[in-house]
Amino acid sequence: MATGRTHRPATRSRGIPEATVARLPLYLRALTALSERSVPTVSSEELAAAAGVNSAKLRKDFSYLGSYGTRGVGYDVEYLVYQISRELGLTQDWPIVMVGIGNLGAALANYGGFASRGFRVAALIDADPSMVGKPVAGIPVQYIDDLEKIIEENGVSIGVIATPAGAAQQVCDRLVAAGVSSILNFAPTVLSVPDGVDVRKVDLSIELQILAFHEQRKAGEDGGVGGADLPSAAAVRAAAPAAVAASPASTAGRKGPDGDVPAVMPA
Amino acid sequence: MATGRTHRPATRSRGIPEATVARLPLYLRALTALSERSVPTVSSEELAAAAGVNSAKLRKDFSYLGSYGTRGVGYDVEYLVYQISRELGLTQDWPIVMVGIGNLGAALANYGGFASRGFRVAALIDADPSMVGKPVAGIPVQYIDDLEKIIEENGVSIGVIATPAGAAQQVCDRLVAAGVSSILNFAPTVLSVPDGVDVRKVDLSIELQILAFHEQRKAGEDGGVGGADLPSAAAVRAAAPAAVAASPASTAGRKGPDGDVPAVMPA
DNA sequence: ATGTCTTTGTGAACGCGTGCACAAAGATGA
DNA sequence: TCATCTTTGTGCACGCGTTCACAAAGACAT
Ligand SMILES: NC(=O)c1ccc[n+]([C@@H]2O[C@H](COP(=O)([O-])OP(=O)(O)OC[C@H]3O[C@@H](n4cnc5c(N)ncnc54)[C@H](O)[C@@H]3O)[C@@H](O)[C@H]2O)c1
Ligand SMILES: NC(=O)c1ccc[n+]([C@@H]2O[C@H](COP(=O)([O-])OP(=O)(O)OC[C@H]3O[C@@H](n4cnc5c(N)ncnc54)[C@H](O)[C@@H]3O)[C@@H](O)[C@H]2O)c1
């Protein structure tokens, strides 16, 4: 089962907090922009503003990497770019494979952001024979049967899945069996992988649903008992969505004994 | 994954924890699958396994919504689908606009996951005149000049940005000014928005960099001083990436005084 | 009714992440 | 050399999220 997270073996002294790791790419992007403008140094305050985070948090994040700043001055931009890149492993070349070259997969393959940070698309793989050989973003699509060979020959350890949901677990299993140990999954499915394999997911639908939750709250909580935040013209619009569900207010009570459940959600 | 929050200063007493909200769509998806298979009830243990989370966490999450379970039996699938949908605001119809219909924007427009949960693409908007009127996913692309009018007429409060990074902030400002109060951003930029506006971002490049970090760690930390984690065959492959940076081990020491910084990161 | 068995709902403990606030470090100028 | 000023690095407290563990609730059988 994928859930099996074993406890951390006692004192892990060398680990960088996960939350910090997730922010490093953000800092790196801001620093790269500064570097391109030939800015020599930057203070934690400035950089934090550019990255959209708290400056104390940024300083603490950097403190996990070491003492790379100079008090009274700030951080050397170029040096910090290098240190973060090294910490993230971007000074290496990471060959990746992408499986499922449909609408999304093709868009991803065309995305420049891949190649710009040490990631190299080693292969595009699809199960549709009519697509094999057709170049996407200058790279010919290869057939799924060769997946293991491709991974082996290119030493691939990172895979991207952009297949339909139904095929994702199967593709995942093959990737893992072939030696891939990090997977970025775009299919709306929970992948189960053995220990030692990292999976990250990008899920459009989930993001929208989270936004909808907050949007609904902005619209609804006008007469709330607690503090009434949220002035702004935005709340005005949010209060008038296209169709308001006419659910009885008493629904909050107890559970209806039998099937009085409204039929919602087509799929 | 994707993250990114903006406001939340006040003490929210009546709120569902943010972490819980982020998991509700996951539960909903698993429940919908069960519903389609006509499964009447499900235990927290089963559902947790399907959603890839801890069962205690799932129960606590549901407890924020109310007591919708039956002890000794589990949860009524249909009823729970309805409750979660309602909580997330999915019983409403949410019109959304998508700005920037390029490679990614077109793929997103074609994605079925939008429409399946109450989200309706009200308009596709682009700044390229040669693209205006061309149908994408059956919806004709409209010109950016009409953005305000489109938002107004459709009562749109959720916007998706898939433009190049350089245009994102500008587009964001116009969306917000026109009344949009939730934004899903695919451009690799930090958007600044006024209070009351939620921004979530999906960033491909960041996800890959996080994976690379862990991948590097799996490969490198074999002789670490602390506990030696990570056995597994995956580490074997990870230990042999395409190009290993030949960095001296002593780099961990102090900061080199002058510009000995290697030239990395093309862009 | 009563007992047994299953599963929920939650109290409590713990660890992680965040942000404040400040001492220490170092630059800069007189 | 010394004083001043800026900015880092971090100790500390706090709140959130996770997980354990278990009493209570209810189904079901007898
Ligand atoms: N398109 C989007 O914007 C978007 C957004 C979020 C999530 N997703 C998800 O991403 C996935 C891809 O979406 P899409 O719009 O590109 O779909 P698509 O149908 O256009 O593309 C899917 C591709 O996967 C290939 N494929 C199918 N089975 C395969 C297998 N077993 N092995 C290898 N390749 C296989 C198909 O041949 C096809 O080329 C879906 O799961 C979708 O839900 C898409
Ligand atoms: N393509 C991907 O897979 C991918 C992945 C992650 C992130 N991104 C990001 O998403 C964005 C879009 O990527 P893409 O590959 O689709 O790029 P693209 O160049 O194919 O499409 C960009 C579209 O935005 C339109 N546009 C430009 N300026 C605009 C403006 N001011 N208002 C409205 N529309 C405008 C352009 O006309 C074009 O149609 C980029 O920021 C990219 O970095 C893309």
XYZ file of C-alpha atoms (C1' of nucleotides) and ligand atoms in Angstrom:
682
model
C 0.000 0.000 0.000
C 1.175 3.461 -0.769
C 0.255 4.920 2.567
C 2.927 3.143 4.507
C 5.013 5.922 5.934
C 7.434 4.468 8.399
C 8.561 6.608 11.265
C 11.611 8.726 10.905
C 14.621 6.851 12.203
C 15.343 8.782 15.376
C 17.080 12.102 15.026
C 17.326 13.093 11.426
C 19.883 15.802 11.680
C 20.633 16.369 8.026
C 17.150 16.764 6.638
C 15.754 19.946 5.187
C 12.084 20.411 6.121
C 9.709 19.435 3.369
C 8.034 22.827 3.457
C 11.393 24.451 2.884
C 12.222 22.198 -0.037
C 8.941 23.159 -1.661
C 9.879 26.823 -1.448
C 13.414 26.547 -2.752
C 12.298 26.473 -6.406
C 10.366 29.655 -5.737
C 13.425 31.403 -4.369
C 15.467 30.059 -7.221
C 13.135 31.548 -9.772
C 13.198 34.960 -8.118
C 16.976 34.809 -7.813
C 17.371 33.835 -11.444
C 15.347 36.866 -12.452
C 17.597 39.075 -10.328
C 20.653 37.427 -11.781
C 19.488 38.192 -15.304
C 19.173 41.820 -14.302
C 22.723 41.625 -12.938
C 21.671 42.443 -9.409
C 24.666 41.488 -7.253
C 23.089 41.131 -3.815
C 19.638 40.994 -2.323
C 18.297 41.302 1.190
C 15.972 38.750 2.721
C 13.269 41.381 2.741
C 13.495 42.091 -0.966
C 13.791 38.484 -1.988
C 10.930 37.474 0.255
C 8.719 40.075 -1.357
C 9.656 38.789 -4.801
C 8.894 35.228 -3.801
C 5.742 36.150 -1.956
C 6.748 34.837 1.445
C 7.584 36.119 4.909
C 11.175 37.305 5.244
C 11.750 35.491 8.515
C 10.618 32.296 6.881
C 12.989 32.845 4.022
C 15.922 33.419 6.329
C 15.093 30.319 8.285
C 14.823 28.352 5.069
C 18.247 29.502 3.983
C 19.666 28.730 7.387
C 19.008 25.061 6.685
C 21.323 25.282 3.711
C 24.049 27.012 5.648
C 25.157 30.557 6.387
C 25.291 32.035 2.948
C 24.378 35.607 3.772
C 26.357 38.591 4.918
C 24.903 40.581 7.769
C 24.279 44.176 6.965
C 24.396 43.409 3.241
C 22.241 40.454 2.257
C 22.785 37.476 0.014
C 25.030 37.174 -3.018
C 22.610 36.414 -5.832
C 24.850 34.295 -8.016
C 26.184 32.310 -5.138
C 22.732 31.624 -3.780
C 21.506 30.526 -7.191
C 24.297 28.006 -7.247
C 23.736 26.766 -3.711
C 20.030 26.257 -4.162
C 20.534 24.627 -7.523
C 22.997 22.238 -5.996
C 20.742 21.499 -3.067
C 17.851 20.719 -5.367
C 20.021 18.540 -7.551
C 19.701 20.797 -10.565
C 23.379 20.775 -11.319
C 22.781 17.312 -12.638
C 21.037 16.427 -15.838
C 17.768 14.614 -15.173
C 16.393 12.611 -18.051
C 12.646 12.173 -17.796
C 10.077 10.182 -19.709
C 6.562 11.307 -20.378
C 3.845 8.717 -20.856
C 0.557 9.601 -22.536
C 1.036 12.183 -25.261
C -2.517 13.472 -25.675
C -3.777 16.993 -25.248
C -2.057 17.550 -21.960
C 1.036 15.476 -22.634
C 1.722 17.362 -25.857
C 1.331 20.693 -24.071
C 3.750 19.571 -21.389
C 6.262 18.362 -23.950
C 6.154 21.779 -25.577
C 6.677 23.523 -22.271
C 10.023 25.232 -22.089
C 10.144 25.105 -18.313
C 11.235 21.518 -18.444
C 14.512 21.938 -20.212
C 15.458 25.179 -18.537
C 16.359 23.654 -15.199
C 18.325 20.549 -15.903
C 15.416 18.409 -16.969
C 15.668 16.753 -20.341
C 12.818 14.962 -22.042
C 14.477 11.672 -22.882
C 11.389 10.151 -24.454
C 7.716 10.603 -25.182
C 5.729 7.389 -24.903
C 2.193 6.529 -25.954
C 0.036 3.457 -26.444
C -1.623 4.720 -29.606
C 0.154 3.103 -32.572
C -1.027 5.815 -34.933
C 0.887 8.326 -32.903
C 4.194 6.491 -32.824
C 6.912 8.187 -34.791
C 5.033 11.454 -34.972
C 7.226 14.211 -33.601
C 5.878 16.251 -30.703
C 7.982 19.225 -29.683
C 10.645 17.836 -31.987
C 10.757 14.477 -30.253
C 9.295 11.419 -31.972
C 6.739 9.537 -29.918
C 7.739 5.985 -29.029
C 5.599 2.967 -28.412
C 4.670 1.845 -24.914
C 6.170 -1.611 -25.457
C 9.633 -0.097 -25.431
C 9.103 1.619 -22.081
C 11.431 -0.615 -20.102
C 14.149 -0.454 -22.720
C 13.925 3.338 -22.934
C 14.173 3.772 -19.193
C 17.052 1.384 -18.949
C 19.072 2.888 -21.767
C 18.611 6.469 -20.653
C 18.989 5.897 -16.949
C 15.648 7.568 -16.308
C 14.540 7.911 -12.715
C 11.752 10.495 -13.109
C 8.553 9.797 -14.992
C 5.542 11.919 -15.901
C 2.146 10.291 -16.340
C -0.442 12.049 -18.517
C -2.545 9.091 -19.569
C -6.249 8.663 -18.872
C -6.981 7.786 -15.266
C -7.765 4.185 -16.058
C -4.297 3.505 -17.394
C -2.330 5.436 -14.816
C -1.782 2.726 -12.197
C -0.739 0.227 -14.805
C 1.704 2.665 -16.377
C 2.955 3.567 -12.923
C 3.639 -0.061 -12.080
C 5.666 -0.521 -15.239
C 7.625 2.646 -14.634
C 8.466 1.603 -11.095
C 9.356 -1.923 -12.096
C 11.695 -0.514 -14.718
C 13.506 1.570 -12.138
C 11.717 4.919 -12.011
C 11.562 6.175 -8.442
C 9.912 9.580 -8.818
C 6.604 10.136 -10.549
C 4.663 13.227 -11.426
C 1.063 12.228 -11.985
C -1.491 14.283 -13.909
C -4.157 11.614 -14.055
C -6.911 12.004 -11.470
C -6.138 8.814 -9.567
C -4.459 7.807 -6.377
C -1.370 5.857 -7.330
C -0.070 3.197 -5.022
C 3.640 2.655 -5.118
C 6.179 0.739 -3.061
C 8.253 2.392 -0.395
C 11.067 4.508 -1.690
C 9.109 5.854 -4.631
C 7.951 9.450 -4.545
C 4.721 10.490 -6.185
C 3.524 14.022 -6.651
C 0.259 14.827 -8.277
C -1.110 17.778 -10.171
C -4.852 17.839 -10.142
C -6.771 20.520 -11.893
C -10.119 19.475 -10.667
C -9.057 19.460 -7.038
C -7.629 22.950 -7.265
C -10.862 24.275 -8.700
C -12.903 22.584 -6.018
C -10.796 24.161 -3.312
C -11.310 27.547 -4.917
C -15.031 26.896 -5.142
C -15.139 26.144 -1.430
C -13.615 29.474 -0.524
C -15.697 31.249 -3.102
C -18.849 29.831 -1.622
C -17.725 30.862 1.806
C -17.041 34.413 0.700
C -20.510 34.584 -0.758
C -22.372 32.937 2.072
C -20.801 34.064 5.321
C -22.190 37.560 5.322
C -24.161 37.361 8.523
C -21.664 35.183 10.318
C -21.364 35.433 14.090
C -17.605 35.714 14.006
C -15.578 38.569 12.638
C -16.882 39.776 9.313
C -13.875 40.163 7.122
C -13.859 40.439 3.466
C -15.095 43.804 2.392
C -13.956 44.506 -1.172
C -15.980 44.586 -4.343
C -15.089 40.987 -5.029
C -17.438 39.728 -2.345
C -20.274 41.520 -4.025
C -19.871 39.563 -7.191
C -19.240 36.332 -5.366
C -22.574 36.768 -3.680
C -24.355 36.398 -6.984
C -23.299 33.196 -8.734
C -25.202 31.870 -11.691
C -27.414 29.376 -9.959
C -27.999 29.117 -6.252
C -28.944 25.723 -4.958
C -32.275 25.880 -3.225
C -31.458 23.555 -0.385
C -33.600 23.736 2.707
C -31.763 25.243 5.609
C -32.819 22.451 7.881
C -30.666 19.991 5.997
C -28.053 20.523 8.653
C -30.043 18.348 11.028
C -29.939 14.612 11.165
C -29.498 12.046 8.531
C -32.600 11.051 6.581
C -33.198 7.375 7.265
C -33.759 6.253 3.737
C -32.892 7.336 0.260
C -34.000 10.930 0.246
C -30.623 11.828 -1.061
C -30.795 14.282 -3.921
C -29.354 13.023 -7.151
C -26.397 15.229 -7.840
C -23.056 14.912 -9.508
C -23.476 13.372 -12.945
C -19.994 11.907 -12.946
C 0.552 19.093 -5.935
C -0.090 22.740 -5.911
C -0.388 25.270 -3.231
C -0.663 28.932 -2.690
C -2.866 30.836 -0.399
C -3.170 34.489 0.079
C -5.363 35.814 2.770
C -6.494 34.630 6.182
C -5.584 37.033 8.913
C -8.600 36.870 11.156
C -9.301 34.136 13.650
C -11.697 31.791 11.940
C -13.725 29.903 14.450
C -16.347 28.321 12.245
C -14.013 27.162 9.501
C -13.061 23.752 8.271
C -9.273 23.336 8.446
C -7.564 24.135 5.187
C -5.881 20.738 5.099
C -9.263 19.088 5.374
C -10.737 21.156 2.581
C -7.893 20.090 0.334
C -8.725 16.441 0.971
C -12.466 16.655 0.467
C -12.204 16.504 -3.340
C -10.133 13.367 -2.931
C -12.796 11.714 -0.812
C -15.437 12.884 -3.214
C -13.704 11.250 -6.109
C -13.374 7.945 -4.301
C -16.993 8.116 -3.172
C -18.197 8.870 -6.676
C -16.411 5.784 -7.928
C -18.113 3.712 -5.222
C -21.430 5.286 -6.061
C -21.077 4.294 -9.693
C -20.496 0.736 -8.587
C -23.659 1.023 -6.492
C -21.853 0.394 -3.219
C -24.299 1.482 -0.514
C -21.994 2.046 2.457
C -18.301 2.276 3.126
C -16.200 2.182 6.276
C -13.635 4.812 7.100
C -10.959 2.190 6.691
C -11.993 1.256 3.176
C -12.546 4.790 2.020
C -9.274 5.931 3.520
C -7.455 3.228 1.605
C -9.140 4.306 -1.619
C -8.211 7.907 -1.039
C -4.712 7.099 0.102
C -4.955 8.617 3.560
C -4.979 7.555 7.195
C -8.395 6.403 8.398
C -8.262 8.424 11.605
C -7.552 11.511 9.573
C -10.496 10.773 7.351
C -12.841 10.366 10.285
C -11.635 13.589 11.814
C -12.092 15.338 8.494
C -15.665 14.127 8.281
C -16.305 15.115 11.862
C -15.850 18.736 10.817
C -18.772 18.334 8.439
C -20.995 16.714 11.041
C -21.875 13.236 12.215
C -22.742 11.564 8.973
C -21.644 8.036 9.797
C -23.303 5.117 11.513
C -21.235 3.303 14.103
C -20.753 -0.320 13.388
C -21.671 0.229 9.732
C -19.844 3.100 8.140
C -20.897 5.927 5.878
C -23.763 6.067 3.417
C -22.026 6.637 0.111
C -24.729 8.646 -1.647
C -25.406 10.782 1.340
C -21.748 11.551 1.847
C -21.309 12.440 -1.807
C -24.068 14.961 -1.390
C -22.757 16.406 1.851
C -19.240 16.871 0.556
C -20.491 18.319 -2.705
C -22.577 20.787 -0.816
C -19.740 21.703 1.500
C -17.438 22.333 -1.441
C -20.059 24.390 -3.189
C -20.389 21.967 -6.082
C -24.148 21.948 -6.000
C -23.876 25.348 -7.596
C -22.862 26.024 -11.152
C -19.570 27.868 -11.326
C -18.889 29.716 -14.547
C -15.164 30.148 -15.158
C -13.106 32.022 -17.693
C -9.812 30.835 -19.072
C -7.303 33.369 -20.296
C -4.463 32.383 -22.619
C -5.514 29.668 -25.002
C -2.160 28.336 -26.135
C -0.810 24.829 -25.832
C -1.745 24.462 -22.202
C -4.915 26.510 -22.280
C -6.298 24.458 -25.158
C -5.493 21.231 -23.326
C -7.239 22.505 -20.231
C -10.280 23.586 -22.222
C -10.514 20.091 -23.644
C -10.279 18.539 -20.222
C -13.507 16.879 -19.192
C -12.777 17.164 -15.502
C -13.901 20.758 -15.558
C -17.478 20.248 -16.533
C -17.974 17.111 -14.506
C -18.131 18.844 -11.149
C -20.209 21.907 -11.584
C -17.618 23.972 -13.401
C -18.635 25.444 -16.721
C -16.271 27.129 -19.113
C -18.086 30.388 -19.724
C -15.448 31.790 -22.035
C -12.012 31.284 -23.532
C -10.054 34.492 -23.888
C -6.845 35.274 -25.737
C -4.873 38.303 -26.866
C -3.940 36.865 -30.229
C -6.358 38.321 -32.808
C -5.717 35.483 -35.224
C -7.111 33.094 -32.669
C -10.321 34.953 -31.950
C -13.416 33.169 -33.167
C -11.588 29.894 -33.616
C -13.396 27.225 -31.644
C -11.422 25.325 -28.999
C -13.232 22.431 -27.381
C -16.332 23.692 -29.096
C -16.085 27.157 -27.583
C -15.072 30.112 -29.751
C -12.130 32.095 -28.423
C -12.927 35.679 -27.520
C -10.743 38.728 -27.570
C -9.064 40.026 -24.444
C -10.660 43.464 -24.815
C -14.014 41.968 -23.937
C -12.738 40.439 -20.702
C -14.586 42.780 -18.375
C -17.812 42.485 -20.285
C -17.624 38.696 -20.359
C -17.027 38.467 -16.634
C -19.796 40.884 -15.900
C -22.386 39.232 -18.098
C -21.660 35.712 -16.929
C -21.203 36.488 -13.276
C -17.807 34.846 -13.302
C -15.907 34.687 -10.028
C -13.259 32.080 -10.880
C -10.565 32.645 -13.488
C -7.815 30.461 -14.917
C -4.618 32.038 -16.195
C -2.563 30.160 -18.785
C -0.778 33.018 -20.447
C 2.992 33.472 -20.628
C 4.510 34.550 -17.323
C 5.057 38.108 -18.493
C 1.370 38.727 -19.044
C 0.047 36.956 -15.978
C 0.078 39.800 -13.461
C -1.541 42.163 -15.906
C -4.260 39.655 -16.748
C -4.698 38.949 -13.052
C -5.199 42.618 -12.287
C -7.877 42.916 -14.922
C -9.640 39.804 -13.715
C -9.676 41.036 -10.152
C -10.806 44.514 -11.124
C -13.648 42.974 -13.068
C -14.828 41.028 -10.053
C -13.034 37.693 -10.137
C -12.066 36.639 -6.628
C -10.512 33.204 -7.169
C -7.678 32.552 -9.564
C -5.950 29.393 -10.680
C -2.577 30.340 -12.089
C -0.509 28.170 -14.428
C 2.038 30.801 -15.309
C 5.307 30.548 -13.392
C 4.962 33.841 -11.566
C 4.025 35.026 -8.123
C 0.796 36.933 -8.479
C 0.020 39.736 -6.084
C -3.621 40.281 -5.367
C -5.639 42.337 -2.912
C -7.059 40.857 0.238
C -10.079 38.698 -0.273
C -8.816 37.164 -3.488
C -7.650 33.557 -3.454
C -4.860 32.424 -5.697
C -3.766 28.867 -6.228
C -0.954 27.975 -8.521
C -0.025 24.898 -10.473
C 3.616 24.815 -11.312
C 5.103 22.035 -13.287
C 8.646 23.102 -12.917
C 8.441 23.348 -9.148
C 7.006 19.857 -8.848
C 9.850 18.434 -10.887
C 12.425 20.259 -8.831
C 10.988 18.854 -5.635
C 11.150 15.379 -7.110
C 14.725 15.980 -8.186
C 15.640 16.949 -4.642
C 14.371 13.687 -3.225
C 15.841 11.745 -6.097
C 19.253 13.224 -5.447
C 18.907 12.432 -1.784
C 18.049 8.819 -2.494
C 21.101 8.551 -4.664
C 23.564 10.443 -2.537
C 22.872 9.771 1.109
C 24.339 6.298 1.223
C 27.144 6.960 3.649
C 25.310 9.538 5.673
C 26.139 9.951 9.345
C 22.554 9.625 10.454
C 20.274 6.674 9.974
C 20.617 4.978 6.629
C 17.156 4.888 5.143
C 16.035 3.864 1.786
C 17.039 0.399 0.770
C 15.002 -0.733 -2.253
C 16.018 -1.321 -5.825
C 14.974 2.184 -6.750
C 17.967 3.633 -4.999
C 20.209 1.570 -7.176
C 19.015 3.222 -10.350
C 18.877 6.593 -8.715
C 22.527 6.238 -7.848
C 23.438 6.271 -11.519
C 21.930 9.328 -13.190
C 23.117 10.471 -16.555
C 25.674 12.976 -15.415
C 26.995 13.236 -11.920
C 28.273 16.615 -10.892
C 31.856 16.298 -9.823
C 31.645 18.586 -6.864
C 34.350 18.344 -4.222
C 33.069 16.990 -0.957
C 34.530 19.917 0.924
C 32.090 22.304 -0.702
C 30.022 22.069 2.426
C 32.437 24.357 4.192
C 32.470 28.105 3.998
C 31.582 30.567 1.364
C 34.129 31.198 -1.335
C 35.097 34.844 -0.992
C 34.916 35.876 -4.598
C 33.269 34.869 -7.810
C 34.195 31.236 -8.044
C 30.583 30.523 -8.751
C 30.140 28.057 -11.589
C 28.025 29.268 -14.440
C 24.895 27.216 -14.246
C 21.263 27.672 -15.083
C 20.898 28.862 -18.657
C 17.572 30.493 -17.949
C -33.714 -7.697 26.601
C -29.204 -8.599 26.708
C -24.717 -9.427 25.039
C -21.342 -9.201 21.486
C -19.084 -7.168 17.795
C -17.969 -3.499 14.628
C -16.916 1.101 13.661
C -17.441 5.875 14.577
C -16.185 10.243 16.813
C -12.901 12.544 19.540
C -9.699 13.652 23.628
C -5.029 14.079 24.075
C -0.230 14.023 22.861
C 3.097 15.137 19.697
C 5.674 17.146 15.928
C 6.048 20.437 12.300
C 5.751 24.986 10.386
C 5.331 29.913 11.118
C 6.393 34.343 12.657
C 8.046 37.508 16.291
C 11.681 39.683 18.235
C 16.332 40.345 19.210
C 21.284 39.582 19.872
C 25.252 39.042 17.115
C 27.803 40.029 12.961
C 29.652 42.777 9.899
C 29.693 46.926 6.827
C 30.391 51.752 6.673
C 31.932 56.238 8.027
C 34.221 59.479 10.991
C 39.770 52.593 16.467
C 35.254 53.353 17.613
C 30.410 54.320 16.907
C 26.466 53.598 14.230
C 23.529 51.344 11.204
C 21.828 47.460 8.565
C 20.593 42.820 8.121
C 21.312 38.124 9.209
C 20.562 33.906 11.955
C 17.856 31.853 15.479
C 15.611 31.076 20.202
C 11.092 30.823 21.429
C 6.209 30.536 21.581
C 2.160 29.388 19.341
C -1.139 27.218 16.396
C -2.194 23.738 13.062
C -2.240 19.073 11.480
C -1.525 14.225 12.360
C -1.927 10.105 14.780
C -2.982 7.061 18.590
C -6.095 4.972 21.366
C -10.441 4.262 23.358
C -15.130 5.076 25.091
C -19.572 5.353 23.195
C -22.930 4.193 19.784
C -25.372 1.365 17.305
C -26.211 -3.076 14.491
C -27.164 -7.700 14.903
C -27.889 -12.268 16.899
C -29.830 -14.978 20.391
N -6.082 17.879 -20.446
C -6.001 18.540 -19.299
O -5.958 19.748 -19.236
C -5.934 17.813 -18.079
C -5.962 18.499 -16.898
C -5.891 17.792 -15.741
C -5.785 16.444 -15.798
N -5.783 15.800 -16.935
C -5.637 14.371 -16.975
O -4.488 14.080 -17.727
C -4.704 12.914 -18.473
C -4.515 13.183 -19.936
O -5.448 14.137 -20.398
P -5.547 14.440 -21.936
O -6.548 15.519 -22.096
O -4.201 14.681 -22.497
O -6.156 13.081 -22.528
P -5.971 12.502 -24.000
O -6.995 11.459 -24.198
O -5.886 13.630 -24.964
O -4.552 11.820 -23.958
C -4.309 10.609 -23.335
C -3.165 9.937 -24.066
O -2.742 8.801 -23.339
C -2.528 7.729 -24.240
N -2.687 6.480 -23.518
C -3.827 5.841 -23.181
N -3.560 4.711 -22.517
C -2.230 4.612 -22.433
C -1.355 3.666 -21.871
N -1.791 2.606 -21.223
N -0.043 3.887 -21.993
C 0.419 4.971 -22.620
N -0.361 5.915 -23.179
C -1.676 5.724 -23.076
C -3.557 7.929 -25.315
O -3.132 7.285 -26.513
C -3.572 9.436 -25.460
O -2.614 9.882 -26.396
C -6.102 12.452 -18.119
O -6.024 11.520 -17.063
C -6.769 13.697 -17.634
O -7.787 13.410 -16.716
C -5.834 16.451 -18.085
N 2.536 24.201 -21.626
C 2.694 23.606 -20.438
O 2.661 22.407 -20.314
C 2.903 24.404 -19.278
C 3.180 23.764 -18.107
C 3.362 24.525 -16.996
C 3.252 25.870 -17.105
N 3.000 26.467 -18.246
C 2.842 27.895 -18.341
O 1.554 28.149 -18.824
C 1.596 29.267 -19.652
C 1.073 28.906 -21.025
O 1.885 27.926 -21.626
P 1.648 27.523 -23.129
O 2.596 26.440 -23.450
O 0.232 27.282 -23.358
O 2.096 28.858 -23.904
P 1.574 29.350 -25.331
O 2.531 30.373 -25.820
O 1.300 28.179 -26.199
O 0.197 30.039 -25.023
C 0.096 31.299 -24.427
C -1.193 31.937 -24.914
O -1.442 33.116 -24.167
C -1.868 34.135 -25.056
N -1.557 35.428 -24.470
C -0.368 36.069 -24.426
N -0.489 37.244 -23.767
C -1.773 37.336 -23.406
C -2.509 38.325 -22.713
N -1.927 39.428 -22.232
N -3.825 38.115 -22.500
C -4.400 37.001 -22.964
N -3.751 36.026 -23.620
C -2.448 36.202 -23.846
C -1.107 33.881 -26.318
O -1.773 34.443 -27.425
C -1.109 32.351 -26.377
O -2.238 31.879 -27.053
C 3.021 29.737 -19.665
O 3.191 30.727 -18.668
C 3.789 28.523 -19.276
O 4.993 28.853 -18.639
C 2.808 25.759 -19.342
